[in-house]
């Protein structure tokens, strides 16, 4: 299994070049951080600049102190003023450096939080712009997932990159000191560090490509974790005894990932150890050299401590520099995923921006409409032709999978037709601005979303600008019968719904539908569409809901989908869809006069009621 997976993953391998090119997104990253809070960014950079010099200064003061001690032990006429002065100076520098360090950590974490909040909001906003077709594409969904889940890595990237700049300045200052006394030590230093550098880069790429190639599996793991442990699925999980099934599936998948990852970690730490030994060897080589120089009287003991201290510090700083570098390239790859997502282009909508009619005069015309979903060859609509006159109440009926919802999604421009066109007052709907066009509809789908917000918010969702308008919300609730639900809630309109949050109240399917239906009444939509949002209501309640709907929306164009013929017969005209084609259409009476599907289904249902 693992072998097999590895071969699949191979093609996704990220090479060194792409990891360096990911670094290109870093300037943009910093520009964004700078824009989020300029003052904080400025102080952070200033603090880092100051502290970059602290190591070399502290080592230098240490050298002066030691030389002074040695001097004082040798001379008869002792004077400790200089000695104590430098001890005090070192003490003050250490204290200040520590305070500045804390300020750096503080501003790092605050800026990181701001950036991560900001990017979450941008992801939400971007998602709104994308088409439903894009969101349903699994490859695309993975991109979204990578952009969404890697927030922590963006926070680390910021502090790592800033530390990197600080460390470069520190390193440069230490190197200057080293060159001043013993330039050849630099060569030793470089020799010891290069292998670990390449090692770091190599493994960081491999870590990223592994994580990346596992995006969809990780998504599955998240999903399994979700269904295995949450209140919504608990009933079925218990009743069908699914725990072991879900746990095994999770275990199999996570074990595969664990094993691949384990191999990688072991390999990288084995290499890391070897290269580190090389580094230690070079340090002791340098140390021995410096000792020889002291013994032959070329440099002082103070200089010995300064040089060995500098060398050690440099080695650690350089190692830190390189490992940080590999962490930066790794996070930069994730950053690139985020920018790729934010920069995604919206599919061509051919918006010629013909102004939308304020009032529908003629209505819709659906001409030779064909459609199949991306990734499927099965045509869902196969040449559909009909008209919806302005102010007409249409009903679509047909068996499951006949294409009713798809037809509505095309009218709403969630997808582009594969062939054919939809006209509104004679103009192809592609020519309107999509946002304005979609705002014209009040739609409630069968799978409407149950937001775990308050009942008031759940209704206002139909027109969120009116959230503060309680009168309007109450009116909508009365029209959809949601007011009955509200009256049963301890907190009325402020009642929190769902079980996720404290004091949340779960509703029955029918109650939820009444709440969702109220959304349709929240705005003065030109066209109302109800796609089976009443299936969980009892027959009497559904009849009542639709009777109100028909009376209240007089003169408004509307489409309803329902499986209840008592509702459907109220429509002005009924379209019967059969396998993506129109089987028949007409009023209830006209359709009942023909011995076809409508009559057959109607009689079947009526017999059930009898
Ligand atoms: P109805 O509303 O009449 O029950 P739908 O329009 O929902 O039918 O579905 C028609 C067909 O399209 C079904 O075969 C369904 O599997 C398929 N389908 C629906 N939505 C999608 C989608 N997002 N991607 C691919 N196929 C889909």
Short mmCIF file of N, CA and C in Angstrom, two decimals, residues 418-485:
data_model
loop_
_atom_site.label_atom_id
_atom_site.label_comp_id
_atom_site.label_asym_id
_atom_site.label_seq_id
_atom_site.Cartn_x
_atom_site.Cartn_y
_atom_site.Cartn_z
N UNK A 418 -24.42 24.02 -20.84
CA UNK A 418 -23.50 23.41 -21.78
C UNK A 418 -23.90 23.82 -23.20
N UNK A 419 -25.17 23.98 -23.39
CA UNK A 419 -25.71 24.39 -24.69
C UNK A 419 -27.04 25.07 -24.44
N UNK A 420 -27.42 25.99 -25.33
CA UNK A 420 -28.71 26.65 -25.17
C UNK A 420 -28.58 27.92 -24.34
N UNK A 421 -29.71 28.57 -24.10
CA UNK A 421 -29.62 29.83 -23.36
C UNK A 421 -30.87 30.10 -22.54
N UNK A 422 -30.69 31.02 -21.59
CA UNK A 422 -31.81 31.45 -20.76
C UNK A 422 -31.95 32.95 -20.97
N UNK A 423 -33.14 33.39 -21.32
CA UNK A 423 -33.36 34.82 -21.57
C UNK A 423 -34.28 35.39 -20.50
N UNK A 424 -34.01 36.62 -20.12
CA UNK A 424 -34.93 37.34 -19.25
C UNK A 424 -35.34 38.59 -20.02
N UNK A 425 -36.62 38.74 -20.26
CA UNK A 425 -37.13 39.84 -21.10
C UNK A 425 -36.34 39.94 -22.40
N UNK A 426 -36.04 38.81 -22.96
CA UNK A 426 -35.37 38.77 -24.26
C UNK A 426 -33.86 38.93 -24.22
N UNK A 427 -33.28 39.13 -23.03
CA UNK A 427 -31.82 39.33 -22.93
C UNK A 427 -31.20 38.10 -22.27
N UNK A 428 -30.11 37.63 -22.87
CA UNK A 428 -29.42 36.47 -22.29
C UNK A 428 -28.95 36.84 -20.87
N UNK A 429 -29.26 35.98 -19.90
CA UNK A 429 -28.94 36.32 -18.50
C UNK A 429 -27.43 36.46 -18.27
N UNK A 430 -26.64 35.91 -19.20
CA UNK A 430 -25.18 36.05 -19.11
C UNK A 430 -24.76 37.52 -19.20
N UNK A 431 -25.63 38.34 -19.81
CA UNK A 431 -25.26 39.73 -20.06
C UNK A 431 -25.51 40.66 -18.89
N UNK A 432 -26.15 40.14 -17.84
CA UNK A 432 -26.37 40.99 -16.67
C UNK A 432 -25.21 40.83 -15.70
N UNK A 433 -25.05 41.81 -14.86
CA UNK A 433 -24.07 41.68 -13.79
C UNK A 433 -24.56 40.57 -12.86
N UNK A 434 -23.68 39.61 -12.62
CA UNK A 434 -24.14 38.40 -11.92
C UNK A 434 -24.64 38.68 -10.50
N UNK A 435 -23.99 39.60 -9.81
CA UNK A 435 -24.40 39.89 -8.43
C UNK A 435 -25.79 40.52 -8.40
N UNK A 436 -26.00 41.50 -9.31
CA UNK A 436 -27.31 42.15 -9.36
C UNK A 436 -28.38 41.15 -9.78
N UNK A 437 -28.00 40.31 -10.75
CA UNK A 437 -28.97 39.34 -11.25
C UNK A 437 -29.41 38.39 -10.14
N UNK A 438 -28.41 37.86 -9.41
CA UNK A 438 -28.75 36.89 -8.37
C UNK A 438 -29.53 37.53 -7.23
N UNK A 439 -29.28 38.84 -7.01
CA UNK A 439 -29.97 39.53 -5.92
C UNK A 439 -31.47 39.68 -6.20
N UNK A 440 -31.86 39.42 -7.44
CA UNK A 440 -33.25 39.59 -7.83
C UNK A 440 -34.13 38.44 -7.28
N UNK A 441 -33.46 37.35 -6.88
CA UNK A 441 -34.22 36.15 -6.48
C UNK A 441 -34.31 35.99 -4.96
N UNK A 442 -35.42 35.44 -4.54
CA UNK A 442 -35.52 34.94 -3.16
C UNK A 442 -35.64 33.44 -3.29
N UNK A 443 -34.63 32.72 -2.80
CA UNK A 443 -34.61 31.27 -3.05
C UNK A 443 -34.45 30.50 -1.74
N UNK A 444 -35.22 29.46 -1.58
CA UNK A 444 -34.97 28.54 -0.46
C UNK A 444 -34.83 27.14 -1.05
N UNK A 445 -33.66 26.56 -0.80
CA UNK A 445 -33.41 25.22 -1.32
C UNK A 445 -33.85 24.18 -0.31
N UNK A 446 -34.03 23.02 -0.85
CA UNK A 446 -34.34 21.84 -0.05
C UNK A 446 -33.24 21.61 1.00
N UNK A 447 -31.99 21.79 0.59
CA UNK A 447 -30.89 21.57 1.53
C UNK A 447 -30.38 22.93 2.04
N UNK A 448 -31.32 23.79 2.41
CA UNK A 448 -30.94 25.09 2.98
C UNK A 448 -30.06 24.84 4.19
N UNK A 449 -29.26 25.83 4.53
CA UNK A 449 -28.33 25.60 5.63
C UNK A 449 -28.93 26.01 6.97
N UNK A 450 -28.70 25.16 7.96
CA UNK A 450 -29.20 25.46 9.31
C UNK A 450 -28.08 26.16 10.08
N UNK A 451 -28.10 27.47 10.07
CA UNK A 451 -27.04 28.22 10.74
C UNK A 451 -27.23 28.14 12.25
N UNK A 452 -26.15 27.85 12.94
CA UNK A 452 -26.27 27.80 14.40
C UNK A 452 -26.09 29.21 14.94
N UNK A 453 -27.00 30.08 14.54
CA UNK A 453 -27.07 31.46 15.04
C UNK A 453 -28.41 31.57 15.78
N UNK A 454 -28.81 32.80 16.10
CA UNK A 454 -30.12 32.95 16.75
C UNK A 454 -31.20 32.79 15.69
N UNK A 455 -32.44 32.59 16.18
CA UNK A 455 -33.56 32.40 15.26
C UNK A 455 -33.75 33.68 14.43
N UNK A 456 -33.54 34.82 15.08
CA UNK A 456 -33.68 36.10 14.40
C UNK A 456 -32.68 36.19 13.24
N UNK A 457 -31.45 35.84 13.53
CA UNK A 457 -30.41 35.89 12.49
C UNK A 457 -30.70 34.89 11.38
N UNK A 458 -31.22 33.72 11.78
CA UNK A 458 -31.54 32.71 10.78
C UNK A 458 -32.58 33.18 9.78
N UNK A 459 -33.49 34.03 10.24
CA UNK A 459 -34.50 34.57 9.32
C UNK A 459 -33.90 35.71 8.51
N UNK A 460 -33.16 36.58 9.21
CA UNK A 460 -32.59 37.76 8.55
C UNK A 460 -31.61 37.39 7.45
N UNK A 461 -31.13 36.16 7.47
CA UNK A 461 -30.18 35.72 6.45
C UNK A 461 -30.72 35.93 5.04
N UNK A 462 -32.03 35.91 4.90
CA UNK A 462 -32.65 36.17 3.58
C UNK A 462 -32.37 37.57 3.07
N UNK A 463 -32.00 38.46 3.99
CA UNK A 463 -31.69 39.84 3.61
C UNK A 463 -30.95 40.46 4.79
N UNK A 464 -29.69 40.13 4.88
CA UNK A 464 -28.94 40.38 6.12
C UNK A 464 -28.83 41.88 6.44
N UNK A 465 -29.04 42.72 5.43
CA UNK A 465 -29.00 44.17 5.70
C UNK A 465 -30.12 44.59 6.64
N UNK A 466 -31.15 43.75 6.73
CA UNK A 466 -32.31 44.10 7.55
C UNK A 466 -32.26 43.44 8.93
N UNK A 467 -31.06 43.03 9.33
CA UNK A 467 -30.93 42.32 10.61
C UNK A 467 -31.48 43.13 11.78
N UNK A 468 -31.35 44.43 11.71
CA UNK A 468 -31.79 45.26 12.83
C UNK A 468 -33.29 45.56 12.76
N UNK A 469 -33.90 45.19 11.64
CA UNK A 469 -35.31 45.52 11.44
C UNK A 469 -36.20 44.39 11.98
N UNK A 470 -36.47 44.42 13.27
CA UNK A 470 -37.19 43.32 13.90
C UNK A 470 -38.63 43.23 13.37
N UNK A 471 -39.21 44.37 13.01
CA UNK A 471 -40.57 44.38 12.48
C UNK A 471 -40.65 43.51 11.23
N UNK A 472 -39.67 43.73 10.36
CA UNK A 472 -39.64 42.99 9.10
C UNK A 472 -39.43 41.50 9.36
N UNK A 473 -38.53 41.21 10.30
CA UNK A 473 -38.25 39.80 10.62
C UNK A 473 -39.52 39.13 11.16
N UNK A 474 -40.22 39.87 12.03
CA UNK A 474 -41.45 39.30 12.61
C UNK A 474 -42.50 39.05 11.53
N UNK A 475 -42.57 39.98 10.59
CA UNK A 475 -43.57 39.84 9.53
C UNK A 475 -43.25 38.61 8.68
N UNK A 476 -41.97 38.48 8.32
CA UNK A 476 -41.55 37.33 7.53
C UNK A 476 -41.86 36.04 8.28
N UNK A 477 -41.63 36.06 9.58
CA UNK A 477 -41.86 34.87 10.40
C UNK A 477 -43.34 34.52 10.43
N UNK A 478 -44.18 35.54 10.46
CA UNK A 478 -45.61 35.26 10.46
C UNK A 478 -46.05 34.64 9.13
N UNK A 479 -45.53 35.18 8.05
CA UNK A 479 -45.91 34.67 6.74
C UNK A 479 -45.52 33.21 6.55
N UNK A 480 -44.36 32.84 7.10
CA UNK A 480 -43.88 31.47 6.86
C UNK A 480 -44.31 30.53 7.97
N UNK A 481 -45.04 31.04 8.95
CA UNK A 481 -45.46 30.29 10.13
C UNK A 481 -44.30 30.04 11.10
N UNK A 482 -43.14 30.68 10.86
CA UNK A 482 -42.02 30.52 11.79
C UNK A 482 -42.36 31.18 13.12
N UNK A 483 -43.32 32.10 13.12
CA UNK A 483 -43.70 32.77 14.36
C UNK A 483 -44.21 31.74 15.38
N UNK A 484 -44.83 30.67 14.87
CA UNK A 484 -45.29 29.60 15.78
C UNK A 484 -44.09 28.97 16.49
N UNK A 485 -43.00 28.80 15.72
CA UNK A 485 -41.80 28.21 16.31
C UNK A 485 -41.23 29.17 17.36
#
